[in-house]
Tab-separated table of C-alpha atoms in Angstrom:
chain	number	residue	atom	x	y	z
A	277	MET	CA	21.884	-18.289	4.152
A	278	ASN	CA	18.769	-20.418	4.591
A	279	ILE	CA	15.738	-18.195	5.081
A	280	THR	CA	12.054	-18.883	5.631
A	281	VAL	CA	9.382	-16.268	4.949
A	282	ILE	CA	5.980	-16.968	6.469
A	283	GLY	CA	3.230	-15.205	4.537
A	284	THR	CA	3.243	-14.458	0.807
A	285	GLY	CA	1.421	-11.160	0.515
A	286	TYR	CA	3.096	-8.057	-0.911
A	287	VAL	CA	5.706	-7.891	1.820
A	288	GLY	CA	6.380	-11.609	2.141
A	289	LEU	CA	6.652	-12.427	-1.540
A	290	VAL	CA	8.815	-9.402	-2.361
A	291	THR	CA	11.028	-10.118	0.665
A	292	GLY	CA	11.472	-13.778	-0.188
A	293	THR	CA	12.095	-13.186	-3.878
A	294	CYS	CA	14.628	-10.400	-3.299
A	295	PHE	CA	16.540	-12.391	-0.681
A	296	ALA	CA	16.716	-15.274	-3.164
A	297	GLU	CA	18.045	-12.869	-5.796
A	298	THR	CA	21.195	-12.308	-3.697
A	299	GLY	CA	21.918	-16.036	-3.505
A	300	ASN	CA	20.061	-17.142	-0.388
A	301	GLN	CA	17.935	-20.275	-0.229
A	302	VAL	CA	14.419	-19.086	0.531
A	303	VAL	CA	11.337	-21.094	1.453
A	304	CYS	CA	8.027	-19.220	1.481
A	305	VAL	CA	5.306	-20.699	3.673
A	306	ASP	CA	1.597	-19.960	3.334
A	307	ILE	CA	-1.569	-21.703	4.557
A	308	ASP	CA	-3.413	-21.005	1.287
A	309	GLU	CA	-2.993	-24.300	-0.588
A	310	ASP	CA	-4.346	-22.963	-3.877
A	311	LYS	CA	-2.047	-19.939	-3.777
A	312	VAL	CA	1.006	-22.085	-2.980
A	313	GLU	CA	0.180	-24.465	-5.816
A	314	ARG	CA	-0.160	-21.572	-8.265
A	315	MET	CA	3.208	-20.184	-7.186
A	316	LYS	CA	4.766	-23.608	-7.625
A	317	GLN	CA	3.426	-23.543	-11.188
A	318	GLY	CA	5.148	-20.212	-11.777
A	319	GLU	CA	2.209	-17.854	-11.255
A	320	VAL	CA	2.871	-14.620	-9.374
A	321	PRO	CA	-0.285	-13.974	-7.302
A	322	ILE	CA	0.144	-10.185	-7.071
A	323	TYR	CA	0.882	-7.441	-9.566
A	324	GLU	CA	4.128	-5.693	-8.717
A	325	PRO	CA	6.391	-4.269	-11.448
A	326	GLY	CA	9.696	-6.132	-11.738
A	327	LEU	CA	8.673	-8.984	-9.456
A	328	GLU	CA	7.732	-11.530	-12.105
A	329	ALA	CA	11.196	-11.656	-13.707
A	330	LEU	CA	12.948	-12.176	-10.356
A	331	PHE	CA	10.338	-14.715	-9.300
A	332	GLU	CA	10.800	-16.735	-12.496
A	333	ARG	CA	14.602	-16.682	-12.324
A	334	ASN	CA	14.865	-17.683	-8.691
A	335	THR	CA	12.262	-20.451	-8.867
A	336	ARG	CA	13.931	-21.810	-12.003
A	337	GLN	CA	17.320	-21.798	-10.297
A	338	LYS	CA	15.745	-23.427	-7.219
A	339	ARG	CA	16.615	-20.695	-4.743
A	340	LEU	CA	12.941	-19.874	-4.147
A	341	SER	CA	10.399	-22.515	-3.184
A	342	PHE	CA	6.937	-22.699	-1.629
A	343	THR	CA	5.147	-24.935	0.842
A	344	THR	CA	2.174	-25.118	3.183
A	345	ASP	CA	4.136	-27.294	5.620
A	346	LEU	CA	5.499	-25.009	8.339
A	347	LYS	CA	7.673	-27.658	9.973
A	348	ALA	CA	9.304	-28.629	6.677
A	349	GLY	CA	9.594	-24.973	5.656
A	350	ILE	CA	11.701	-23.971	8.673
A	351	GLN	CA	13.818	-27.127	8.854
A	352	LYS	CA	17.028	-25.437	7.684
A	353	ALA	CA	16.157	-21.825	8.492
A	354	GLU	CA	18.719	-19.554	10.117
A	355	ALA	CA	16.246	-16.666	9.979
A	356	ILE	CA	12.444	-16.805	9.872
A	357	PHE	CA	10.641	-13.703	8.631
A	358	LEU	CA	7.064	-13.188	9.799
A	359	ALA	CA	5.277	-11.342	6.995
A	360	LEU	CA	1.756	-11.980	8.193
A	361	PRO	CA	-1.406	-9.851	8.076
A	362	THR	CA	-2.035	-7.440	10.958
A	363	PRO	CA	-5.528	-6.184	10.042
A	364	PRO	CA	-7.062	-3.366	12.067
A	365	GLY	CA	-9.633	-4.358	14.652
A	366	GLU	CA	-12.837	-2.411	15.263
A	367	ASP	CA	-10.959	-0.132	17.656
A	368	GLY	CA	-8.153	0.499	15.146
A	369	SER	CA	-5.569	-1.627	16.932
A	370	ALA	CA	-3.489	-4.080	14.893
A	371	ASP	CA	-4.665	-7.675	15.187
A	372	LEU	CA	-1.690	-9.850	16.161
A	373	THR	CA	-3.605	-13.140	16.000
A	374	TYR	CA	-1.714	-14.467	12.985
A	375	ILE	CA	1.725	-13.444	14.239
A	376	LEU	CA	1.304	-14.807	17.741
A	377	GLY	CA	-0.392	-17.937	16.407
A	378	VAL	CA	2.589	-18.715	14.179
A	379	ALA	CA	4.988	-17.885	17.033
A	380	GLU	CA	3.134	-20.455	19.156
A	381	GLN	CA	3.597	-23.062	16.423
A	382	LEU	CA	7.264	-22.194	15.965
A	383	SER	CA	7.904	-22.572	19.694
A	384	LYS	CA	7.107	-26.273	19.355
A	385	ILE	CA	9.158	-27.085	16.240
A	386	ILE	CA	12.351	-24.998	16.364
A	387	THR	CA	15.295	-27.199	17.301
A	388	ARG	CA	18.346	-24.927	16.889
A	389	TYR	CA	19.226	-21.257	17.180
A	390	THR	CA	17.056	-19.167	14.853
A	391	VAL	CA	16.456	-15.463	14.439
A	392	ILE	CA	12.737	-14.690	14.317
A	393	VAL	CA	12.149	-11.458	12.395
A	394	ASP	CA	8.998	-9.351	12.653
A	395	LYS	CA	8.701	-8.045	9.086
A	396	SER	CA	5.031	-7.159	9.376
A	397	THR	CA	4.119	-3.696	10.579
A	398	VAL	CA	3.350	-4.270	14.237
A	399	PRO	CA	2.599	-2.119	17.301
A	400	VAL	CA	5.269	-1.166	19.793
A	401	GLY	CA	5.864	-4.071	22.127
A	402	THR	CA	5.095	-6.836	19.623
A	403	ALA	CA	8.658	-8.194	19.669
A	404	ASP	CA	8.263	-8.719	23.422
A	405	LYS	CA	4.966	-10.544	22.862
A	406	VAL	CA	6.497	-12.773	20.201
A	407	HIS	CA	9.470	-13.453	22.497
A	408	ASN	CA	7.183	-14.406	25.377
A	409	THR	CA	5.090	-16.658	23.146
A	410	LEU	CA	8.169	-18.464	21.850
A	411	ALA	CA	9.572	-18.797	25.366
A	412	LYS	CA	6.544	-20.777	26.525
A	413	HIS	CA	7.899	-23.929	24.914
A	414	LEU	CA	11.381	-22.946	23.727
A	415	ASP	CA	14.638	-22.339	25.548
A	416	GLU	CA	15.610	-18.665	25.186
A	417	SER	CA	19.088	-19.631	24.002
A	418	LEU	CA	17.535	-21.028	20.804
A	419	PHE	CA	16.115	-17.791	19.429
A	420	ASP	CA	16.233	-14.029	19.214
A	421	VAL	CA	13.347	-11.846	18.090
A	422	VAL	CA	14.236	-8.953	15.786
A	423	SER	CA	12.092	-6.084	14.561
A	424	ASN	CA	12.870	-5.308	10.910
A	425	PRO	CA	10.100	-3.058	9.566
A	426	GLU	CA	9.568	-2.857	5.826
A	427	PHE	CA	9.493	0.425	3.934
A	428	LEU	CA	8.232	-0.916	0.617
A	429	ARG	CA	6.034	1.231	-1.618
A	430	GLU	CA	3.600	-0.779	-3.693
A	431	GLY	CA	4.401	-0.217	-7.358
A	432	VAL	CA	8.142	0.129	-6.691
A	433	ALA	CA	8.530	-2.475	-3.937
A	434	VAL	CA	11.208	-4.492	-5.729
A	435	ASP	CA	13.430	-1.446	-6.228
A	436	ASP	CA	12.797	-0.371	-2.653
A	437	PHE	CA	13.979	-3.745	-1.363
A	438	LEU	CA	16.982	-4.127	-3.645
A	439	LYS	CA	18.113	-0.510	-3.152
A	440	PRO	CA	16.757	0.599	0.238
A	441	GLU	CA	17.210	4.163	1.453
A	442	ARG	CA	17.841	2.654	4.866
A	443	VAL	CA	17.420	-0.617	6.715
A	444	VAL	CA	16.085	-0.497	10.269
A	445	ILE	CA	16.887	-3.417	12.558
A	446	GLY	CA	15.716	-3.604	16.131
A	447	THR	CA	17.698	-6.002	18.291
A	448	GLN	CA	19.800	-5.970	21.430
A	449	SER	CA	21.441	-9.311	20.611
A	450	ASP	CA	24.937	-9.215	19.122
A	451	LYS	CA	24.378	-12.627	17.584
A	452	ALA	CA	21.186	-11.543	15.828
A	453	LYS	CA	22.770	-8.243	14.807
A	454	SER	CA	25.648	-10.056	13.104
A	455	LEU	CA	23.303	-12.340	11.181
A	456	MET	CA	21.013	-9.499	10.038
A	457	GLU	CA	23.964	-7.330	9.011
A	458	ARG	CA	25.362	-10.148	6.888
A	459	LEU	CA	21.962	-10.735	5.307
A	460	TYR	CA	21.400	-7.098	4.317
A	461	LYS	CA	24.963	-6.197	3.344
A	462	PRO	CA	24.474	-6.943	-0.389
A	463	PHE	CA	21.643	-4.400	-0.534
A	464	VAL	CA	23.580	-1.432	0.877
A	465	ARG	CA	26.825	-1.589	-1.106
A	466	GLN	CA	26.392	2.049	-2.198
A	467	GLY	CA	26.624	3.143	1.403
A	468	ASN	CA	22.999	3.508	2.442
A	469	PRO	CA	22.760	2.978	6.186
A	470	ILE	CA	21.698	0.060	8.330
A	471	TYR	CA	20.370	1.501	11.563
A	472	PHE	CA	20.510	-0.725	14.635
A	473	MET	CA	18.334	0.154	17.586
A	474	ASP	CA	16.213	-1.523	20.239
A	475	GLU	CA	13.114	-3.435	19.176
A	476	LYS	CA	10.535	-0.921	20.402
A	477	SER	CA	12.257	1.979	18.653
A	478	ALA	CA	12.311	0.011	15.386
A	479	GLU	CA	8.601	-0.740	15.715
A	480	MET	CA	7.844	2.919	16.421
A	481	THR	CA	10.001	4.061	13.480
A	482	LYS	CA	7.723	2.371	10.946
A	483	TYR	CA	4.545	3.809	12.407
A	484	ALA	CA	6.092	7.255	12.780
A	485	ALA	CA	7.301	7.290	9.159
A	486	ASN	CA	3.979	6.264	7.625
A	487	SER	CA	1.960	8.506	9.927
A	488	PHE	CA	4.120	11.505	9.048
A	489	LEU	CA	3.667	10.880	5.317
A	490	ALA	CA	-0.081	10.506	5.815
A	491	THR	CA	-0.016	13.799	7.712
A	492	LYS	CA	1.657	15.540	4.763
A	493	ILE	CA	-1.058	14.221	2.442
A	494	SER	CA	-3.927	15.285	4.685
A	495	PHE	CA	-2.340	18.683	5.313
A	496	MET	CA	-2.009	19.321	1.589
A	497	ASN	CA	-5.591	18.209	0.995
A	498	GLU	CA	-6.724	20.766	3.568
A	499	ILE	CA	-4.641	23.424	1.803
A	500	ALA	CA	-6.239	22.385	-1.507
A	501	ASN	CA	-9.744	22.699	-0.106
A	502	LEU	CA	-8.935	26.156	1.244
A	503	CYS	CA	-7.381	27.142	-2.097
A	504	GLU	CA	-10.691	26.439	-3.830
A	505	ILE	CA	-12.525	28.673	-1.380
A	506	VAL	CA	-10.147	31.634	-1.594
A	507	GLY	CA	-9.365	31.324	-5.323
A	508	ALA	CA	-5.752	30.134	-5.106
A	509	ASN	CA	-4.148	27.364	-7.181
A	510	VAL	CA	-2.816	24.483	-5.104
A	511	ASP	CA	-0.395	23.479	-7.888
A	512	HIS	CA	1.435	26.767	-7.448
A	513	VAL	CA	1.289	26.489	-3.671
A	514	ARG	CA	2.663	22.942	-3.785
A	515	ILE	CA	5.627	23.997	-5.889
A	516	GLY	CA	6.354	26.953	-3.663
A	517	VAL	CA	6.140	24.908	-0.477
A	518	GLY	CA	7.986	21.876	-1.838
A	519	SER	CA	11.018	23.926	-2.854
A	520	ASP	CA	11.828	24.350	0.844
A	521	SER	CA	14.411	21.639	1.616
A	522	ARG	CA	13.029	21.332	5.131
A	523	ILE	CA	9.706	20.218	3.683
A	524	GLY	CA	10.546	18.446	0.423
A	525	LYS	CA	8.560	17.931	-2.770
A	526	ARG	CA	7.107	14.486	-2.126
A	527	PHE	CA	3.674	13.637	-0.725
A	528	LEU	CA	2.420	17.158	-1.402
A	529	PHE	CA	0.064	16.270	-4.249
A	530	PRO	CA	-3.563	16.866	-3.279
A	531	GLY	CA	-6.215	14.363	-4.229
A	532	VAL	CA	-8.980	12.143	-2.898
A	533	GLY	CA	-7.132	10.911	0.167
A	534	TYR	CA	-4.654	8.176	0.947
A	535	GLY	CA	-5.471	4.472	0.875
A	536	GLY	CA	-3.761	1.117	0.566
A	537	SER	CA	-2.647	-1.513	3.013
A	538	CYS	CA	-0.304	0.689	5.072
A	539	PHE	CA	-1.246	4.297	5.716
A	540	PRO	CA	-4.845	3.855	6.944
A	541	LYS	CA	-3.984	0.852	9.102
A	542	ASP	CA	-0.751	2.263	10.488
A	543	VAL	CA	-2.203	5.652	11.389
A	544	GLN	CA	-5.108	3.943	13.164
A	545	ALA	CA	-2.785	1.599	15.008
A	546	LEU	CA	-0.483	4.379	16.202
A	547	ALA	CA	-3.481	6.404	17.380
A	548	ARG	CA	-4.734	3.320	19.199
A	549	THR	CA	-1.338	2.821	20.841
A	550	ALA	CA	-1.507	6.414	22.031
A	551	ASN	CA	-5.001	5.871	23.456
A	552	GLN	CA	-3.915	2.721	25.258
A	553	ASN	CA	-1.183	4.753	26.895
A	554	ASN	CA	-3.535	7.609	27.818
A	555	TYR	CA	-2.026	10.011	25.291
A	556	ASP	CA	-4.263	12.211	23.150
A	557	PHE	CA	-2.520	12.217	19.762
A	558	GLN	CA	-4.529	15.086	18.343
A	559	ILE	CA	-2.673	15.455	15.046
A	560	LEU	CA	-3.254	11.814	14.085
A	561	ASN	CA	-6.951	12.043	14.871
A	562	ALA	CA	-7.184	15.101	12.633
A	563	VAL	CA	-5.273	13.335	9.847
A	564	MET	CA	-7.791	10.483	9.872
A	565	ASP	CA	-10.783	12.844	9.958
A	566	VAL	CA	-9.449	14.841	7.007
A	567	ASN	CA	-8.818	11.682	5.004
A	568	ASP	CA	-12.314	10.355	5.646
A	569	ARG	CA	-13.786	13.628	4.374
A	570	GLN	CA	-11.429	13.869	1.410
A	571	ARG	CA	-12.528	10.514	0.024
A	572	LYS	CA	-15.962	12.005	-0.594
A	573	VAL	CA	-14.891	15.319	-2.111
A	574	ILE	CA	-15.388	14.096	-5.692
A	575	VAL	CA	-18.879	12.831	-4.879
A	576	GLN	CA	-19.716	16.204	-3.350
A	577	LYS	CA	-18.536	17.954	-6.524
A	578	ILE	CA	-20.633	15.591	-8.654
A	579	LEU	CA	-23.745	16.095	-6.517
A	580	ARG	CA	-23.313	19.851	-6.600
A	581	TYR	CA	-23.040	19.857	-10.396
A	582	PHE	CA	-26.136	17.649	-10.834
A	583	ASP	CA	-28.241	19.510	-8.226
A	584	ASN	CA	-28.056	16.567	-5.798
A	585	ASP	CA	-29.902	14.221	-8.158
A	586	ILE	CA	-27.798	11.542	-9.827
A	587	ALA	CA	-30.279	8.654	-9.656
A	588	GLY	CA	-30.213	6.834	-12.985
A	589	LYS	CA	-27.190	8.737	-14.250
A	590	THR	CA	-24.122	6.841	-15.459
A	591	PHE	CA	-20.582	7.725	-14.423
A	592	GLY	CA	-17.294	6.554	-15.875
A	593	ILE	CA	-14.537	5.810	-13.396
A	594	TRP	CA	-10.878	5.838	-14.404
A	595	GLY	CA	-8.661	4.204	-11.825
A	596	LEU	CA	-9.670	1.715	-9.122
A	597	SER	CA	-6.450	0.756	-7.307
A	598	PHE	CA	-5.377	2.935	-4.395
A	599	LYS	CA	-2.340	4.098	-6.406
A	600	PRO	CA	-0.841	3.410	-9.853
A	601	ASN	CA	1.227	0.298	-10.638
A	602	THR	CA	-0.606	-1.996	-8.248
A	603	ASP	CA	-3.805	-4.044	-8.235
A	604	ASP	CA	-4.372	-3.344	-4.538
A	605	ILE	CA	-7.775	-1.851	-3.696
A	606	ARG	CA	-7.483	-2.013	0.089
A	607	GLU	CA	-8.856	1.272	1.459
A	608	ALA	CA	-8.777	2.629	-2.105
A	609	PRO	CA	-10.604	5.970	-2.475
A	610	ALA	CA	-12.304	4.552	-5.581
A	611	VAL	CA	-14.074	1.948	-3.457
A	612	TYR	CA	-15.589	4.609	-1.213
A	613	ILE	CA	-16.515	6.827	-4.164
A	614	ILE	CA	-18.214	3.976	-6.014
A	615	GLN	CA	-20.163	3.008	-2.885
A	616	GLU	CA	-21.371	6.596	-2.447
A	617	LEU	CA	-22.421	6.920	-6.091
A	618	LEU	CA	-24.279	3.605	-5.986
A	619	GLU	CA	-26.097	4.649	-2.812
A	620	HIS	CA	-27.321	7.738	-4.662
A	621	GLY	CA	-28.763	5.528	-7.401
A	622	ALA	CA	-26.058	6.071	-10.021
A	623	ARG	CA	-24.708	3.487	-12.461
A	624	ILE	CA	-20.973	2.883	-12.810
A	625	LYS	CA	-18.747	1.958	-15.741
A	626	ALA	CA	-15.116	1.535	-14.702
A	627	TYR	CA	-11.647	0.782	-16.017
A	628	ASP	CA	-8.292	0.152	-14.350
A	629	PRO	CA	-5.207	-1.443	-15.916
A	630	GLU	CA	-4.760	-3.992	-13.087
A	631	ALA	CA	-7.364	-3.819	-10.316
A	632	MET	CA	-10.603	-4.811	-12.053
A	633	GLU	CA	-10.581	-8.423	-10.896
A	634	ASN	CA	-10.387	-7.279	-7.282
A	635	ILE	CA	-13.169	-4.725	-7.809
A	636	ASN	CA	-15.304	-7.424	-9.409
A	637	ARG	CA	-14.925	-9.577	-6.306
A	638	LEU	CA	-16.108	-6.648	-4.197
A	639	PHE	CA	-18.970	-5.216	-6.267
A	640	GLY	CA	-19.888	-7.929	-8.749
A	641	GLU	CA	-22.547	-6.866	-11.250
A	642	LYS	CA	-23.116	-3.546	-9.499
A	643	VAL	CA	-20.174	-2.114	-11.447
A	644	GLN	CA	-19.761	-2.572	-15.203
A	645	LEU	CA	-16.080	-3.260	-15.871
A	646	CYS	CA	-14.761	-2.221	-19.273
A	647	ASP	CA	-12.015	-3.504	-21.550
A	648	ASP	CA	-10.337	-0.118	-21.918
A	649	GLN	CA	-10.598	3.457	-20.723
A	650	TYR	CA	-12.676	4.622	-23.676
A	651	GLU	CA	-15.317	1.912	-23.318
A	652	ALA	CA	-15.861	3.267	-19.814
A	653	LEU	CA	-16.933	6.592	-21.387
A	654	ILE	CA	-19.665	5.408	-23.734
A	655	ASP	CA	-22.880	7.316	-22.927
A	656	VAL	CA	-21.743	8.438	-19.476
A	657	ASP	CA	-23.006	11.643	-17.906
A	658	ALA	CA	-19.577	12.439	-16.487
A	659	LEU	CA	-16.130	10.965	-15.855
A	660	ALA	CA	-14.427	10.750	-12.459
A	661	ILE	CA	-10.662	10.193	-12.437
A	662	ILE	CA	-9.590	8.548	-9.200
A	663	THR	CA	-6.144	6.971	-9.764
A	664	GLU	CA	-3.336	8.642	-11.731
A	665	TRP	CA	-2.290	5.772	-14.004
A	666	SER	CA	0.021	7.006	-16.780
A	667	VAL	CA	-2.405	5.816	-19.466
A	668	PHE	CA	-4.895	8.466	-18.309
A	669	ARG	CA	-2.492	11.396	-18.617
A	670	THR	CA	-2.664	11.999	-22.370
A	671	PRO	CA	-5.970	10.638	-23.695
A	672	SER	CA	-7.692	11.668	-26.918
A	673	PHE	CA	-10.043	14.386	-25.745
A	674	SER	CA	-11.812	14.467	-29.103
A	675	VAL	CA	-12.652	10.765	-28.795
A	676	MET	CA	-13.781	11.328	-25.208
A	677	LYS	CA	-16.224	14.048	-26.287
A	678	GLU	CA	-17.657	11.801	-28.985
A	679	LEU	CA	-18.309	8.982	-26.526
A	680	MET	CA	-19.646	10.901	-23.537
A	681	LYS	CA	-23.164	12.302	-23.245
A	682	ALA	CA	-21.608	15.547	-22.051
A	683	PRO	CA	-17.947	16.642	-21.748
A	684	VAL	CA	-17.834	16.687	-17.939
A	685	ILE	CA	-14.799	15.555	-15.910
A	686	PHE	CA	-14.207	15.459	-12.166
A	687	ASP	CA	-10.479	14.910	-11.720
A	688	GLY	CA	-9.385	13.663	-8.305
A	689	ARG	CA	-5.690	13.716	-9.252
A	690	ASN	CA	-5.233	17.026	-11.119
A	691	LEU	CA	-3.941	15.329	-14.257
A	692	TYR	CA	-4.732	18.130	-16.708
A	693	GLU	CA	-4.093	21.853	-16.960
A	694	MET	CA	-7.092	24.060	-16.295
A	695	ASP	CA	-6.587	26.350	-19.315
A	696	PHE	CA	-6.079	23.390	-21.627
A	697	MET	CA	-9.326	21.763	-20.531
A	698	LYS	CA	-11.147	25.038	-21.063
A	699	ASP	CA	-9.767	25.190	-24.593
A	700	GLN	CA	-11.031	21.632	-25.151
A	701	ASP	CA	-14.539	22.767	-24.129
A	702	PHE	CA	-14.784	20.424	-21.156
A	703	TYR	CA	-16.480	21.210	-17.894
A	704	TYR	CA	-13.560	20.318	-15.637
A	705	GLU	CA	-13.309	20.277	-11.855
A	706	SER	CA	-10.165	19.205	-10.005
A	707	ILE	CA	-8.805	19.487	-6.471
A	708	GLY	CA	-7.711	22.832	-5.036
A	709	ARG	CA	-7.695	24.782	-8.292
């Protein structure tokens, strides 16, 4: 099949590359000329495990190509995937400017029947808006608009696409349904389901899924905070709760809050949708409030330890991306923690396996970026662990003590056992223990 993907962010590039991997001819379109040129030269613009090998193979075998020319990019397309940014506005609602702008352009250049697929995470009713925008200049017999939300987790996005737990497709057109079913069939050979539903239900499914997962995280962070007060251990509570099959083990790890490109934006957007429809979605509002507070819990622990005076003190930071195995720092807890520490007059030395270039763009010389995790410990007053990269799980504690001014660790991801850290003679604070 001939496919066009408009937008080459995490979703667009993974989508295009994985569709090419099953034999389709894929053209990726982006307005960023420099980015497109780099991709043409074989450079993958994002860090995502497993993506580079597929990218290289499919560009070499000419199934995956890139252009800034929208008209040329859709010339042969049977399906056009819109994988465009939907950033949150000041009121939390998703900004559809990019999606509707491209739909307006497409309405003037499509010449034969094409399925237009909303791959971006969009509010309920967006498929109708895209349909109406296309219909301004285009006969309705020449297109169908489908909602096909992505459920990709950064860090394992390639596996998620190639072996999806489920595929959700929102369409009421038999013609579009047939095309989408044929397109996704190679990915569900083991029997995982393709769910067909109406467009609005598909749009709601994505928001509901992410908001529920965010709710689990915030709930467990509240439990962790209460555990500290009453003297319980959240690790034991998590295991006990997670063994209930009705609840499940995942997304029960306490920490410094959720971040990334999906959860914060999607929860805000769903809450905004509720407000626009005069519904008070109290749980979602609480989830967001808890997450905002949780981002600062490490700073509060640090201030408490140093008697609220950290001006001139130096802190090591391990982990800058919002989660391991990605370079994405959008809404990353580390960003908020660094900002708070800087505002209190502290100095920062930081290390992350992949995200330092992005942090440098954000903070510049305000944050000293280090070549490895141990350099980030030289002469620091304390270490804060923010992201649970595997490389941080089994460090040399003897080397750490030699490098640090004092053996003090604030662990936002509960990487180490409490008794072990006591035996190592570290002052060690974590979350909920």
